[in-house]
Amino acid sequence: MQNTVTPTHCPYCALQCGMNLTPAADGTVEVGERADFPVNRGALCGKGRTAPQVLASGARLTSPLVRSDGGELVPAGWDEALDRIAGGLARTRAERGADAVGVFGGGGLTNEKAYALGKFARVVLGTSQIDYNGRFCMSSAAAAGTKAFGLDRGLPFPLEDIPRTGCVILVGSNPAETMPPSLRYFTELRENGGTLIVVDPRRTRTAEQADLHLAPRPGTDLALALGMLHLVVAEGRVDERYVEERTAGWEEARAAAMAHWPEYVERITGVSVPELREAVRLFCAPEAAMVLTARGPEQQAKGTDTVGAWINLCLATGRAGRPLSGYGCLTGQGNGQGGREHGQKADQLPGYRRLTDPAARLHVAGVWGVDPDSLPGPGRSAYELLDALGTDVRALLLMGSNPVVSAPRAAHVEERIRSLDFLAVCDVVLSETAALADVVLPVTQWAEETGTTTNLEGRVLLRRRAVTPPDGVRGDLEVLHGLADRLGVEKGFPTEPEEVFEELRRASAGGPADYSGIDYRRLGEGNGVFWPCPAPGSEGPPHPGTPRLFLDRFATGDGRARFAAVAHRPSAEEPDEAYPVLLTTGRVLAQYQSGAQTRRVAELNAAAPGPFVELHPRLAARLGAAEGDPLAVVSRRGRAVAPARITTGIRPDTVFMPFHWPGEGRANTLTNPALDPTSRMPEFKVCAVRVEVAR
Ligand SMILES: Nc1nc2c(c(=O)[nH]1)N[C@H]1C(S)=C(S)[C@@H](COP(=O)(O)OP(=O)(O)OC[C@H]3O[C@@H](n4cnc5c(=O)[nH]c(N)nc54)[C@H](O)[C@@H]3O)O[C@H]1N2
Ligand SMILES: Nc1nc2c(c(=O)[nH]1)N[C@H]1C(S)=C(S)[C@@H](COP(=O)(O)OP(=O)(O)OC[C@H]3O[C@@H](n4cnc5c(=O)[nH]c(N)nc54)[C@H](O)[C@@H]3O)O[C@H]1N2
Ligand code: SF4
Ligand SMILES: [Mo]
């Protein structure tokens, strides 16, 4: 395997760029262009290009660590570490019941790991208390997509359709920094005569490429979408025939939109009536158009309704389930799509089945060889689970997330984690969360192991092992196998990813996310397969996969898409005298998520060395702040300090902080854990703060 070129995929975001890896004799790994992979055609961002540096980083864990009597984390052997974890989880279960043991997963885990982790929680631990960081990511879009279309797949079409449509509205999405190679699709759209509208309170690098940039006040996208729908109706642009033939619920949705006059919407959003009209004109003029959302409108306590309102706009104008038209959500993490399909979510079984559906329980229990009645019911959502640590949930197994940095109201979450009776973390580095654990297991990552991921298009991909892992580390699947064995379940947790995938195929068969017609051989030969891809009957040819969904019918019982009857409502926390400024949060190009991995790469740290507070010159003048001055940002949850970065590219009523760093500048010390009632998504994108120069 050494010194050969292995075609594989990036460890980080949902684009899952193709790349070629070649290990060199000196232990380094060369990243080469993989031009034949259509999604990125060889292009990579700096994070992907430098990803191998994390493999060899001095920060890499190469031995299990256990907490000593003196309270230090000290190296230990694998047997001792696994014994301790099994003992810790079993003790809590014996003393307090199965639901006192929690499991927290991640959307970066491969399909095989996500599947095995969900099975481990339900079958070995018997707990309902499992959820994952995808809840913080795209759960609002998933909930709205399921309501509207009967099925949630981030993009219902491949990225290659984007350049050929007529207009794209990108809502709260900054691909120039979060998925740079995808920007090409939007550039080509404009070269082909199409138009790009960007909706973002900041003039991002993405907004700079747009034909029209709307800069609403954070947390008001719902009103904005309703205002546009109002104009669509008022200007006679409704596709009556499509609404009649392919949708349900229009009358209620129409009535709700009619209550949102453009002038009223202007007052709520700060987007002027002429801008609203122009957006409607650009969206409605061409034959086909798309709306794509990302975390801006979704990470709100009304994220599900907000996405529903954008879907309404698509439905009223006949722009869903037709060629080159549709609504899509740009998922975030490497396996953000697959990670939400195979059972690490609190209410879910593999194949995107519902845990409360008796037929789903019967099918999956059959594959697992257990009694369906032994499967627990739905558990708490991610923030609610973290909030219950130390009280109802006393022991936690965590794999693939760093909530001390990334969870809302992070100081409280950190305090909850510290109050656990027992914490075990599997990670590649000593993340801020792993540093609090009783046992830390060092695991293999990405290029050191094989597994599948499902990218933002719903394309299932094979990520191949390209290098030999360092001595002392093991894969997450080996960890689950070792723990299951110690907890009395000897069978059902294979360590070979392909074996796990074969079982996942059977478990997903017949479910909404049906992978049963996909296997490693097929994935190895091409550029991935789009689900659903059911297994053919004994005679039939292989199913080709489904790049484009809903062209004939939606996945609802009657085949019709559902309008959402939604109305504007304020954010959970609006500015007042004590906290007069809006805080929003997000990402920068050179760091990834909690930074656990990218903060180990010198080149990335040079480009993005630390947190900052972005603010408008007018707000800066009011505060007496100059560029680089330390600013204290204070919310009802806490206080963070970071240098001022002054720019005219942000609304004067809003400040922005990236969330990639721990410590004093941790943005999530400030954020509001108010949850969306349907998706249980926290309101990362808007809360009220006070800003002052920290002297
Ligand atoms: N460089 C980098 N790339 C990444 C990641 C990373 O950490 N770093 N993470 C990956 C993951 S998991 C994800 S989920 C994606 C996220 O990808 P994006 O959604 O593109 O990233 P964000 O920066 O969180 O948010 C996008 C934009 O929303 C805007 N915004 C803030 N509040 C509002 C609002 O109320 N309404 C609207 N309309 N917009 C608002 C912000 O100004 C920001 O520019 O990126 C993926 N790619
Ligand atoms: N304020 C604010 N907060 C946010 C957001 C925001 O926009 N604003 N965005 C939210 C979103 S969209 C997301 S997705 C979350 C992400 O935030 P986190 O869930 O913290 O995501 P990561 O930093 O990617 O954490 C993954 C951890 O798992 C480790 N890891 C990587 N690969 C593997 C593996 O294969 N196995 C194991 N066991 N470990 C592995 C990494 O080293 C890292 O420590 O943050 C959320 N938090
Ligand atoms: S855009 Fe995403 S998948 Fe592509 S190289 Fe960058 S981080 Fe990796
Ligand atoms: Mo995400």
PDB file of C-alpha atoms in Angstrom, residues 260-419:
ATOM      1  CA  HIS A 260     -46.550  40.156   5.342  1.00  0.00           C
ATOM      2  CA  TRP A 261     -46.711  43.414   3.422  1.00  0.00           C
ATOM      3  CA  PRO A 262     -43.431  44.491   1.802  1.00  0.00           C
ATOM      4  CA  GLU A 263     -43.305  47.636   3.953  1.00  0.00           C
ATOM      5  CA  TYR A 264     -43.826  45.564   7.101  1.00  0.00           C
ATOM      6  CA  VAL A 265     -41.097  43.157   5.969  1.00  0.00           C
ATOM      7  CA  GLU A 266     -38.778  46.077   5.268  1.00  0.00           C
ATOM      8  CA  ARG A 267     -39.249  47.258   8.840  1.00  0.00           C
ATOM      9  CA  ILE A 268     -38.456  43.795  10.269  1.00  0.00           C
ATOM     10  CA  THR A 269     -35.558  42.862   8.002  1.00  0.00           C
ATOM     11  CA  GLY A 270     -34.000  46.159   6.964  1.00  0.00           C
ATOM     12  CA  VAL A 271     -34.202  45.011   3.325  1.00  0.00           C
ATOM     13  CA  SER A 272     -35.875  47.745   1.270  1.00  0.00           C
ATOM     14  CA  VAL A 273     -39.019  47.204  -0.781  1.00  0.00           C
ATOM     15  CA  PRO A 274     -37.217  47.903  -4.094  1.00  0.00           C
ATOM     16  CA  GLU A 275     -34.587  45.286  -3.160  1.00  0.00           C
ATOM     17  CA  LEU A 276     -37.345  42.789  -2.367  1.00  0.00           C
ATOM     18  CA  ARG A 277     -39.004  43.511  -5.711  1.00  0.00           C
ATOM     19  CA  GLU A 278     -35.726  43.095  -7.555  1.00  0.00           C
ATOM     20  CA  ALA A 279     -35.093  39.758  -5.852  1.00  0.00           C
ATOM     21  CA  VAL A 280     -38.547  38.529  -6.873  1.00  0.00           C
ATOM     22  CA  ARG A 281     -38.008  39.717 -10.428  1.00  0.00           C
ATOM     23  CA  LEU A 282     -34.637  37.957 -10.751  1.00  0.00           C
ATOM     24  CA  PHE A 283     -35.990  34.759  -9.203  1.00  0.00           C
ATOM     25  CA  CYS A 284     -39.159  34.611 -11.303  1.00  0.00           C
ATOM     26  CA  ALA A 285     -37.849  35.762 -14.700  1.00  0.00           C
ATOM     27  CA  PRO A 286     -36.037  32.598 -15.835  1.00  0.00           C
ATOM     28  CA  GLU A 287     -37.657  29.270 -16.522  1.00  0.00           C
ATOM     29  CA  ALA A 288     -35.835  27.491 -13.705  1.00  0.00           C
ATOM     30  CA  ALA A 289     -34.443  28.653 -10.373  1.00  0.00           C
ATOM     31  CA  MET A 290     -33.148  27.339  -7.053  1.00  0.00           C
ATOM     32  CA  VAL A 291     -33.073  28.323  -3.408  1.00  0.00           C
ATOM     33  CA  LEU A 292     -30.160  26.971  -1.380  1.00  0.00           C
ATOM     34  CA  THR A 293     -29.925  27.502   2.356  1.00  0.00           C
ATOM     35  CA  ALA A 294     -27.117  26.878   4.809  1.00  0.00           C
ATOM     36  CA  ARG A 295     -26.571  27.647   8.465  1.00  0.00           C
ATOM     37  CA  GLY A 296     -27.631  31.336   8.370  1.00  0.00           C
ATOM     38  CA  PRO A 297     -31.404  30.788   8.251  1.00  0.00           C
ATOM     39  CA  GLU A 298     -31.277  27.272   9.727  1.00  0.00           C
ATOM     40  CA  GLN A 299     -29.451  27.851  13.020  1.00  0.00           C
ATOM     41  CA  GLN A 300     -32.336  29.784  14.477  1.00  0.00           C
ATOM     42  CA  ALA A 301     -34.982  28.874  17.040  1.00  0.00           C
ATOM     43  CA  LYS A 302     -37.402  29.196  14.110  1.00  0.00           C
ATOM     44  CA  GLY A 303     -35.124  27.494  11.588  1.00  0.00           C
ATOM     45  CA  THR A 304     -37.659  24.875  10.525  1.00  0.00           C
ATOM     46  CA  ASP A 305     -40.345  27.464   9.776  1.00  0.00           C
ATOM     47  CA  THR A 306     -37.785  29.685   8.072  1.00  0.00           C
ATOM     48  CA  VAL A 307     -36.679  26.947   5.698  1.00  0.00           C
ATOM     49  CA  GLY A 308     -40.378  26.122   5.210  1.00  0.00           C
ATOM     50  CA  ALA A 309     -40.978  29.698   4.066  1.00  0.00           C
ATOM     51  CA  TRP A 310     -38.174  29.476   1.484  1.00  0.00           C
ATOM     52  CA  ILE A 311     -39.584  26.170   0.269  1.00  0.00           C
ATOM     53  CA  ASN A 312     -43.000  27.886  -0.043  1.00  0.00           C
ATOM     54  CA  LEU A 313     -41.416  30.397  -2.396  1.00  0.00           C
ATOM     55  CA  CYS A 314     -40.143  27.535  -4.555  1.00  0.00           C
ATOM     56  CA  LEU A 315     -43.482  25.744  -4.540  1.00  0.00           C
ATOM     57  CA  ALA A 316     -45.612  28.797  -5.352  1.00  0.00           C
ATOM     58  CA  THR A 317     -43.439  29.537  -8.373  1.00  0.00           C
ATOM     59  CA  GLY A 318     -43.262  25.920  -9.545  1.00  0.00           C
ATOM     60  CA  ARG A 319     -39.595  25.580  -8.755  1.00  0.00           C
ATOM     61  CA  ALA A 320     -39.258  22.206  -7.065  1.00  0.00           C
ATOM     62  CA  GLY A 321     -39.287  18.711  -8.506  1.00  0.00           C
ATOM     63  CA  ARG A 322     -38.670  20.077 -11.982  1.00  0.00           C
ATOM     64  CA  PRO A 323     -35.446  19.959 -14.010  1.00  0.00           C
ATOM     65  CA  LEU A 324     -32.839  22.495 -12.885  1.00  0.00           C
ATOM     66  CA  SER A 325     -35.179  23.830 -10.192  1.00  0.00           C
ATOM     67  CA  GLY A 326     -35.534  23.106  -6.532  1.00  0.00           C
ATOM     68  CA  TYR A 327     -34.814  23.784  -2.914  1.00  0.00           C
ATOM     69  CA  GLY A 328     -31.611  22.421  -1.401  1.00  0.00           C
ATOM     70  CA  CYS A 329     -29.671  22.614   1.842  1.00  0.00           C
ATOM     71  CA  LEU A 330     -25.883  22.693   1.678  1.00  0.00           C
ATOM     72  CA  THR A 331     -24.896  20.243   4.410  1.00  0.00           C
ATOM     73  CA  GLY A 332     -21.735  20.908   6.343  1.00  0.00           C
ATOM     74  CA  GLN A 333     -19.662  18.098   7.766  1.00  0.00           C
ATOM     75  CA  GLY A 334     -17.772  15.472   5.816  1.00  0.00           C
ATOM     76  CA  ASN A 335     -20.560  12.981   6.359  1.00  0.00           C
ATOM     77  CA  GLY A 336     -23.241  15.504   7.319  1.00  0.00           C
ATOM     78  CA  GLN A 337     -25.664  13.709   5.008  1.00  0.00           C
ATOM     79  CA  GLY A 338     -24.904  10.053   5.768  1.00  0.00           C
ATOM     80  CA  GLY A 339     -24.378  10.841   9.438  1.00  0.00           C
ATOM     81  CA  ARG A 340     -28.033  11.843   9.669  1.00  0.00           C
ATOM     82  CA  GLU A 341     -29.354   8.703   8.032  1.00  0.00           C
ATOM     83  CA  HIS A 342     -28.056   5.683   9.881  1.00  0.00           C
ATOM     84  CA  GLY A 343     -29.114   5.919  13.463  1.00  0.00           C
ATOM     85  CA  GLN A 344     -26.924   8.131  15.673  1.00  0.00           C
ATOM     86  CA  LYS A 345     -29.807  10.618  15.876  1.00  0.00           C
ATOM     87  CA  ALA A 346     -32.075  10.425  18.927  1.00  0.00           C
ATOM     88  CA  ASP A 347     -35.232   9.510  17.003  1.00  0.00           C
ATOM     89  CA  GLN A 348     -33.836   7.420  14.215  1.00  0.00           C
ATOM     90  CA  LEU A 349     -33.002   3.959  12.930  1.00  0.00           C
ATOM     91  CA  PRO A 350     -30.749   3.174   9.925  1.00  0.00           C
ATOM     92  CA  GLY A 351     -31.958   3.985   6.416  1.00  0.00           C
ATOM     93  CA  TYR A 352     -33.498   7.230   7.725  1.00  0.00           C
ATOM     94  CA  ARG A 353     -36.202   5.214   9.470  1.00  0.00           C
ATOM     95  CA  ARG A 354     -38.165   6.515  12.417  1.00  0.00           C
ATOM     96  CA  LEU A 355     -37.565   4.903  15.786  1.00  0.00           C
ATOM     97  CA  THR A 356     -41.265   5.252  16.607  1.00  0.00           C
ATOM     98  CA  ASP A 357     -42.394   3.352  13.496  1.00  0.00           C
ATOM     99  CA  PRO A 358     -43.286  -0.245  14.467  1.00  0.00           C
ATOM    100  CA  ALA A 359     -42.457  -1.589  10.995  1.00  0.00           C
ATOM    101  CA  ALA A 360     -39.042   0.102  11.086  1.00  0.00           C
ATOM    102  CA  ARG A 361     -38.328  -1.353  14.531  1.00  0.00           C
ATOM    103  CA  LEU A 362     -39.304  -4.801  13.347  1.00  0.00           C
ATOM    104  CA  HIS A 363     -37.091  -4.598  10.257  1.00  0.00           C
ATOM    105  CA  VAL A 364     -33.993  -3.244  11.996  1.00  0.00           C
ATOM    106  CA  ALA A 365     -34.379  -5.505  15.039  1.00  0.00           C
ATOM    107  CA  GLY A 366     -34.496  -8.401  12.560  1.00  0.00           C
ATOM    108  CA  VAL A 367     -31.170  -7.345  11.027  1.00  0.00           C
ATOM    109  CA  TRP A 368     -29.679  -6.881  14.500  1.00  0.00           C
ATOM    110  CA  GLY A 369     -31.049 -10.184  15.780  1.00  0.00           C
ATOM    111  CA  VAL A 370     -32.820  -8.633  18.769  1.00  0.00           C
ATOM    112  CA  ASP A 371     -36.401  -8.359  19.993  1.00  0.00           C
ATOM    113  CA  PRO A 372     -38.014  -5.159  18.590  1.00  0.00           C
ATOM    114  CA  ASP A 373     -39.449  -4.450  22.041  1.00  0.00           C
ATOM    115  CA  SER A 374     -35.908  -4.286  23.430  1.00  0.00           C
ATOM    116  CA  LEU A 375     -35.128  -1.213  21.304  1.00  0.00           C
ATOM    117  CA  PRO A 376     -35.474   1.964  23.362  1.00  0.00           C
ATOM    118  CA  GLY A 377     -37.591   4.885  22.157  1.00  0.00           C
ATOM    119  CA  PRO A 378     -36.414   8.350  21.104  1.00  0.00           C
ATOM    120  CA  GLY A 379     -34.050  10.212  23.433  1.00  0.00           C
ATOM    121  CA  ARG A 380     -33.101  13.827  24.038  1.00  0.00           C
ATOM    122  CA  SER A 381     -31.726  16.149  21.367  1.00  0.00           C
ATOM    123  CA  ALA A 382     -28.037  17.173  21.453  1.00  0.00           C
ATOM    124  CA  TYR A 383     -28.288  20.312  23.574  1.00  0.00           C
ATOM    125  CA  GLU A 384     -30.873  18.769  25.881  1.00  0.00           C
ATOM    126  CA  LEU A 385     -28.602  15.763  26.313  1.00  0.00           C
ATOM    127  CA  LEU A 386     -25.586  17.953  27.122  1.00  0.00           C
ATOM    128  CA  ASP A 387     -27.749  19.978  29.508  1.00  0.00           C
ATOM    129  CA  ALA A 388     -28.792  16.774  31.323  1.00  0.00           C
ATOM    130  CA  LEU A 389     -25.214  15.607  31.940  1.00  0.00           C
ATOM    131  CA  GLY A 390     -24.420  15.150  35.591  1.00  0.00           C
ATOM    132  CA  THR A 391     -28.097  15.041  36.545  1.00  0.00           C
ATOM    133  CA  ASP A 392     -30.134  12.495  34.585  1.00  0.00           C
ATOM    134  CA  VAL A 393     -27.295  11.303  32.385  1.00  0.00           C
ATOM    135  CA  ARG A 394     -24.234  10.389  34.441  1.00  0.00           C
ATOM    136  CA  ALA A 395     -21.855   8.679  32.026  1.00  0.00           C
ATOM    137  CA  LEU A 396     -21.065   9.622  28.430  1.00  0.00           C
ATOM    138  CA  LEU A 397     -19.279   8.037  25.481  1.00  0.00           C
ATOM    139  CA  LEU A 398     -18.296  10.707  22.961  1.00  0.00           C
ATOM    140  CA  MET A 399     -17.025  10.147  19.441  1.00  0.00           C
ATOM    141  CA  GLY A 400     -16.434  12.831  16.798  1.00  0.00           C
ATOM    142  CA  SER A 401     -17.355  16.126  18.441  1.00  0.00           C
ATOM    143  CA  ASN A 402     -15.805  18.788  20.656  1.00  0.00           C
ATOM    144  CA  PRO A 403     -18.773  20.393  22.426  1.00  0.00           C
ATOM    145  CA  VAL A 404     -16.681  22.377  24.911  1.00  0.00           C
ATOM    146  CA  VAL A 405     -15.949  24.661  21.952  1.00  0.00           C
ATOM    147  CA  SER A 406     -18.889  24.069  19.628  1.00  0.00           C
ATOM    148  CA  ALA A 407     -22.010  23.748  21.792  1.00  0.00           C
ATOM    149  CA  PRO A 408     -24.192  26.766  22.569  1.00  0.00           C
ATOM    150  CA  ARG A 409     -23.868  28.277  26.063  1.00  0.00           C
ATOM    151  CA  ALA A 410     -20.533  26.493  26.168  1.00  0.00           C
ATOM    152  CA  ALA A 411     -19.469  27.472  29.690  1.00  0.00           C
ATOM    153  CA  HIS A 412     -22.587  25.800  31.037  1.00  0.00           C
ATOM    154  CA  VAL A 413     -22.058  22.752  28.821  1.00  0.00           C
ATOM    155  CA  GLU A 414     -18.448  22.533  29.992  1.00  0.00           C
ATOM    156  CA  GLU A 415     -19.609  22.658  33.592  1.00  0.00           C
ATOM    157  CA  ARG A 416     -22.182  19.894  32.886  1.00  0.00           C
ATOM    158  CA  ILE A 417     -19.474  17.732  31.276  1.00  0.00           C
ATOM    159  CA  ARG A 418     -17.214  18.236  34.292  1.00  0.00           C
ATOM    160  CA  SER A 419     -20.019  17.076  36.588  1.00  0.00           C
TER     161      SER A 419
END
